[in-house]
PDB file of C-alpha atoms in Angstrom:
ATOM      1  CA  VAL A   1       4.698  59.871-122.345  1.00 91.00           C
ATOM      2  CA  GLN A   2       8.280  58.683-121.349  1.00 95.00           C
ATOM      3  CA  LEU A   3      11.577  58.320-123.404  1.00 97.00           C
ATOM      4  CA  VAL A   4      14.313  56.458-121.830  1.00 96.00           C
ATOM      5  CA  GLU A   5      17.877  56.169-123.357  1.00 96.00           C
ATOM      6  CA  SER A   6      20.523  53.892-121.958  1.00 97.00           C
ATOM      7  CA  GLY A   7      23.828  52.189-123.337  1.00 97.00           C
ATOM      8  CA  GLY A   8      25.931  55.221-123.326  1.00 96.00           C
ATOM      9  CA  GLY A   9      29.394  55.022-121.824  1.00 97.00           C
ATOM     10  CA  LEU A  10      33.264  55.221-122.495  1.00 98.00           C
ATOM     11  CA  VAL A  11      34.809  53.802-125.915  1.00 98.00           C
ATOM     12  CA  GLN A  12      38.056  53.701-127.394  1.00 98.00           C
ATOM     13  CA  ALA A  13      38.407  55.163-130.855  1.00 98.00           C
ATOM     14  CA  GLY A  14      37.301  52.414-133.421  1.00 98.00           C
ATOM     15  CA  GLY A  15      34.754  50.980-130.917  1.00 98.00           C
ATOM     16  CA  SER A  16      31.108  50.496-131.353  1.00 98.00           C
ATOM     17  CA  LEU A  17      28.136  51.154-128.831  1.00 98.00           C
ATOM     18  CA  ARG A  18      24.500  50.556-129.270  1.00 98.00           C
ATOM     19  CA  LEU A  19      21.995  53.055-127.806  1.00 98.00           C
ATOM     20  CA  SER A  20      18.214  52.186-126.721  1.00 98.00           C
ATOM     21  CA  CYS A  21      15.725  54.289-126.421  1.00 97.00           C
ATOM     22  CA  VAL A  22      12.317  52.491-124.619  1.00 97.00           C
ATOM     23  CA  VAL A  23       9.221  54.401-125.248  1.00 96.00           C
ATOM     24  CA  SER A  24       6.176  54.209-123.039  1.00 95.00           C
ATOM     25  CA  GLY A  25       2.725  55.945-123.129  1.00 94.00           C
ATOM     26  CA  LEU A  26       2.536  56.248-127.063  1.00 91.00           C
ATOM     27  CA  ASN A  27       2.201  53.797-129.905  1.00 89.00           C
ATOM     28  CA  LEU A  28       5.408  53.752-131.474  1.00 89.00           C
ATOM     29  CA  ASP A  29       3.580  52.979-134.984  1.00 88.00           C
ATOM     30  CA  ASP A  30       2.236  56.254-134.778  1.00 91.00           C
ATOM     31  CA  TYR A  31       5.551  58.580-134.316  1.00 93.00           C
ATOM     32  CA  ALA A  32       8.157  59.165-136.374  1.00 93.00           C
ATOM     33  CA  MET A  33      11.482  58.706-134.169  1.00 94.00           C
ATOM     34  CA  GLY A  34      14.917  60.301-134.205  1.00 95.00           C
ATOM     35  CA  TRP A  35      18.349  60.413-132.401  1.00 97.00           C
ATOM     36  CA  PHE A  36      20.219  63.593-131.855  1.00 97.00           C
ATOM     37  CA  ARG A  37      23.713  64.706-130.185  1.00 97.00           C
ATOM     38  CA  GLN A  38      24.612  67.922-128.541  1.00 97.00           C
ATOM     39  CA  ALA A  39      28.377  68.160-127.923  1.00 96.00           C
ATOM     40  CA  PRO A  40      29.812  70.616-125.428  1.00 92.00           C
ATOM     41  CA  GLY A  41      29.631  74.262-126.773  1.00 94.00           C
ATOM     42  CA  LYS A  42      27.868  73.244-129.950  1.00 95.00           C
ATOM     43  CA  GLU A  43      24.192  73.193-130.983  1.00 95.00           C
ATOM     44  CA  ARG A  44      22.055  69.887-131.143  1.00 95.00           C
ATOM     45  CA  GLU A  45      22.206  67.881-134.390  1.00 94.00           C
ATOM     46  CA  GLY A  46      20.195  65.559-136.030  1.00 94.00           C
ATOM     47  CA  ILE A  47      21.708  62.140-136.826  1.00 96.00           C
ATOM     48  CA  THR A  48      19.025  60.143-138.223  1.00 95.00           C
ATOM     49  CA  CYS A  49      15.118  60.029-138.192  1.00 93.00           C
ATOM     50  CA  MET A  50      12.469  57.992-139.658  1.00 89.00           C
ATOM     51  CA  SER A  51       8.689  57.239-139.651  1.00 86.00           C
ATOM     52  CA  ILE A  52       8.696  53.934-137.729  1.00 77.00           C
ATOM     53  CA  ARG A  53       7.610  51.877-140.756  1.00 74.00           C
ATOM     54  CA  GLY A  54      10.591  53.394-142.560  1.00 69.00           C
ATOM     55  CA  PHE A  55       8.910  55.166-145.248  1.00 76.00           C
ATOM     56  CA  MET A  56      10.639  58.324-144.966  1.00 84.00           C
ATOM     57  CA  LYS A  57      14.094  58.543-143.555  1.00 88.00           C
ATOM     58  CA  TYR A  58      16.703  61.151-143.080  1.00 91.00           C
ATOM     59  CA  ASP A  59      20.655  60.223-142.465  1.00 93.00           C
ATOM     60  CA  SER A  60      23.368  62.750-141.261  1.00 94.00           C
ATOM     61  CA  ASP A  61      26.210  62.844-143.887  1.00 93.00           C
ATOM     62  CA  ALA A  62      28.491  63.084-141.255  1.00 91.00           C
ATOM     63  CA  THR A  63      27.376  59.679-139.487  1.00 95.00           C
ATOM     64  CA  LYS A  64      25.432  57.706-142.193  1.00 95.00           C
ATOM     65  CA  ASP A  65      28.236  55.317-142.992  1.00 96.00           C
ATOM     66  CA  ARG A  66      28.873  54.475-139.205  1.00 98.00           C
ATOM     67  CA  PHE A  67      25.485  54.704-137.283  1.00 97.00           C
ATOM     68  CA  ALA A  68      22.119  52.942-138.033  1.00 96.00           C
ATOM     69  CA  ILE A  69      18.666  53.419-136.513  1.00 94.00           C
ATOM     70  CA  LYS A  70      16.647  50.494-136.069  1.00 92.00           C
ATOM     71  CA  SER A  71      13.122  49.921-134.235  1.00 91.00           C
ATOM     72  CA  ASP A  72      11.526  46.961-132.453  1.00 92.00           C
ATOM     73  CA  LEU A  73       7.747  47.436-132.458  1.00 90.00           C
ATOM     74  CA  ALA A  74       7.267  44.388-129.944  1.00 92.00           C
ATOM     75  CA  ARG A  75       9.639  46.078-127.294  1.00 94.00           C
ATOM     76  CA  ASN A  76       8.333  49.678-128.083  1.00 93.00           C
ATOM     77  CA  ALA A  77      11.794  50.841-128.628  1.00 95.00           C
ATOM     78  CA  ILE A  78      14.357  52.309-131.006  1.00 95.00           C
ATOM     79  CA  TYR A  79      18.034  51.639-131.081  1.00 97.00           C
ATOM     80  CA  LEU A  80      20.971  53.455-132.451  1.00 98.00           C
ATOM     81  CA  GLN A  81      23.931  51.289-133.628  1.00 98.00           C
ATOM     82  CA  MET A  82      27.197  53.344-133.910  1.00 98.00           C
ATOM     83  CA  ASP A  83      30.411  51.939-135.144  1.00 98.00           C
ATOM     84  CA  ASN A  84      33.669  52.987-135.642  1.00 98.00           C
ATOM     85  CA  LEU A  85      33.506  55.629-133.315  1.00 98.00           C
ATOM     86  CA  ASN A  86      35.982  58.241-132.822  1.00 97.00           C
ATOM     87  CA  PRO A  87      36.416  61.432-130.325  1.00 97.00           C
ATOM     88  CA  GLU A  88      34.283  63.915-132.260  1.00 96.00           C
ATOM     89  CA  ASP A  89      31.352  61.579-131.661  1.00 97.00           C
ATOM     90  CA  THR A  90      31.722  62.555-127.966  1.00 97.00           C
ATOM     91  CA  ALA A  91      28.209  63.992-127.165  1.00 98.00           C
ATOM     92  CA  VAL A  92      25.019  63.693-125.153  1.00 98.00           C
ATOM     93  CA  TYR A  93      22.844  61.328-127.099  1.00 98.00           C
ATOM     94  CA  TYR A  94      18.898  61.969-127.380  1.00 98.00           C
ATOM     95  CA  CYS A  95      16.015  60.003-128.691  1.00 98.00           C
ATOM     96  CA  ALA A  96      13.071  62.253-129.572  1.00 97.00           C
ATOM     97  CA  ALA A  97       9.590  61.775-131.147  1.00 96.00           C
ATOM     98  CA  VAL A  98       6.965  63.512-133.184  1.00 95.00           C
ATOM     99  CA  HIS A  99       3.709  62.345-134.281  1.00 94.00           C
ATOM    100  CA  VAL A 100       4.304  60.983-137.939  1.00 90.00           C
ATOM    101  CA  SER A 101       1.535  63.097-139.533  1.00 91.00           C
ATOM    102  CA  THR A 102       3.363  66.320-138.294  1.00 91.00           C
ATOM    103  CA  PHE A 103       6.825  64.363-139.463  1.00 89.00           C
ATOM    104  CA  LEU A 104       5.341  63.776-143.064  1.00 86.00           C
ATOM    105  CA  THR A 105       3.311  66.863-143.528  1.00 89.00           C
ATOM    106  CA  ASN A 106       6.186  69.165-142.973  1.00 89.00           C
ATOM    107  CA  ASN A 107       8.757  66.921-145.038  1.00 88.00           C
ATOM    108  CA  TYR A 108      11.158  67.007-142.222  1.00 87.00           C
ATOM    109  CA  HIS A 109      13.034  64.101-143.353  1.00 84.00           C
ATOM    110  CA  TYR A 110      13.627  66.356-146.361  1.00 86.00           C
ATOM    111  CA  ARG A 111      14.816  69.358-143.823  1.00 87.00           C
ATOM    112  CA  GLY A 112      17.682  67.456-141.982  1.00 85.00           C
ATOM    113  CA  CYS A 113      15.209  66.231-139.197  1.00 88.00           C
ATOM    114  CA  PRO A 114      15.652  69.698-137.098  1.00 92.00           C
ATOM    115  CA  SER A 115      15.557  69.455-133.493  1.00 93.00           C
ATOM    116  CA  SER A 116      12.950  71.855-133.329  1.00 92.00           C
ATOM    117  CA  ALA A 117      10.476  69.509-134.829  1.00 91.00           C
ATOM    118  CA  MET A 118      10.403  66.938-132.384  1.00 94.00           C
ATOM    119  CA  ALA A 119       7.851  67.168-129.560  1.00 94.00           C
ATOM    120  CA  ILE A 120       8.939  64.462-126.953  1.00 97.00           C
ATOM    121  CA  TRP A 121      12.505  63.935-125.683  1.00 97.00           C
ATOM    122  CA  GLY A 122      14.261  61.610-123.558  1.00 97.00           C
ATOM    123  CA  GLN A 123      16.809  62.599-120.698  1.00 97.00           C
ATOM    124  CA  GLY A 124      20.000  61.787-122.818  1.00 97.00           C
ATOM    125  CA  ALA A 125      22.936  59.514-122.583  1.00 98.00           C
ATOM    126  CA  LEU A 126      26.446  60.352-122.699  1.00 98.00           C
ATOM    127  CA  VAL A 127      28.839  58.695-124.968  1.00 98.00           C
ATOM    128  CA  THR A 128      32.770  59.568-124.301  1.00 98.00           C
ATOM    129  CA  VAL A 129      35.104  58.302-126.926  1.00 98.00           C
ATOM    130  CA  SER A 130      38.457  58.289-126.049  1.00 97.00           C
ATOM    131  CA  SER A 131      41.627  58.669-128.472  1.00 94.00           C
TER     132      SER A 131
END
């Protein structure tokens, strides 16, 4: 099983980036997926999580108006569209997965999608936003 993020980089404040997470070794339809980030000196935080069919979803109040998660079952991938970026968004961004039954049974979408809930992680993609 492998999750591989791409699309990170340097962007000016107000700009946009789209992160990709290509999944191999598991059926995306059986999993809940999420995007997380960790800024220097801070704890890892959940940005958005959802069961792939979108029945259950969590979006962080801090980013829900600017960031959006999407899935592409044909490509076995998820994406994070990030708009109107600001320097506070500078962080390493991770995609992660957990079996959908675990996600729904534990109501993780109501619990802020804790990073401890996720079982499989990508290697991370660095996003740097300059002012």
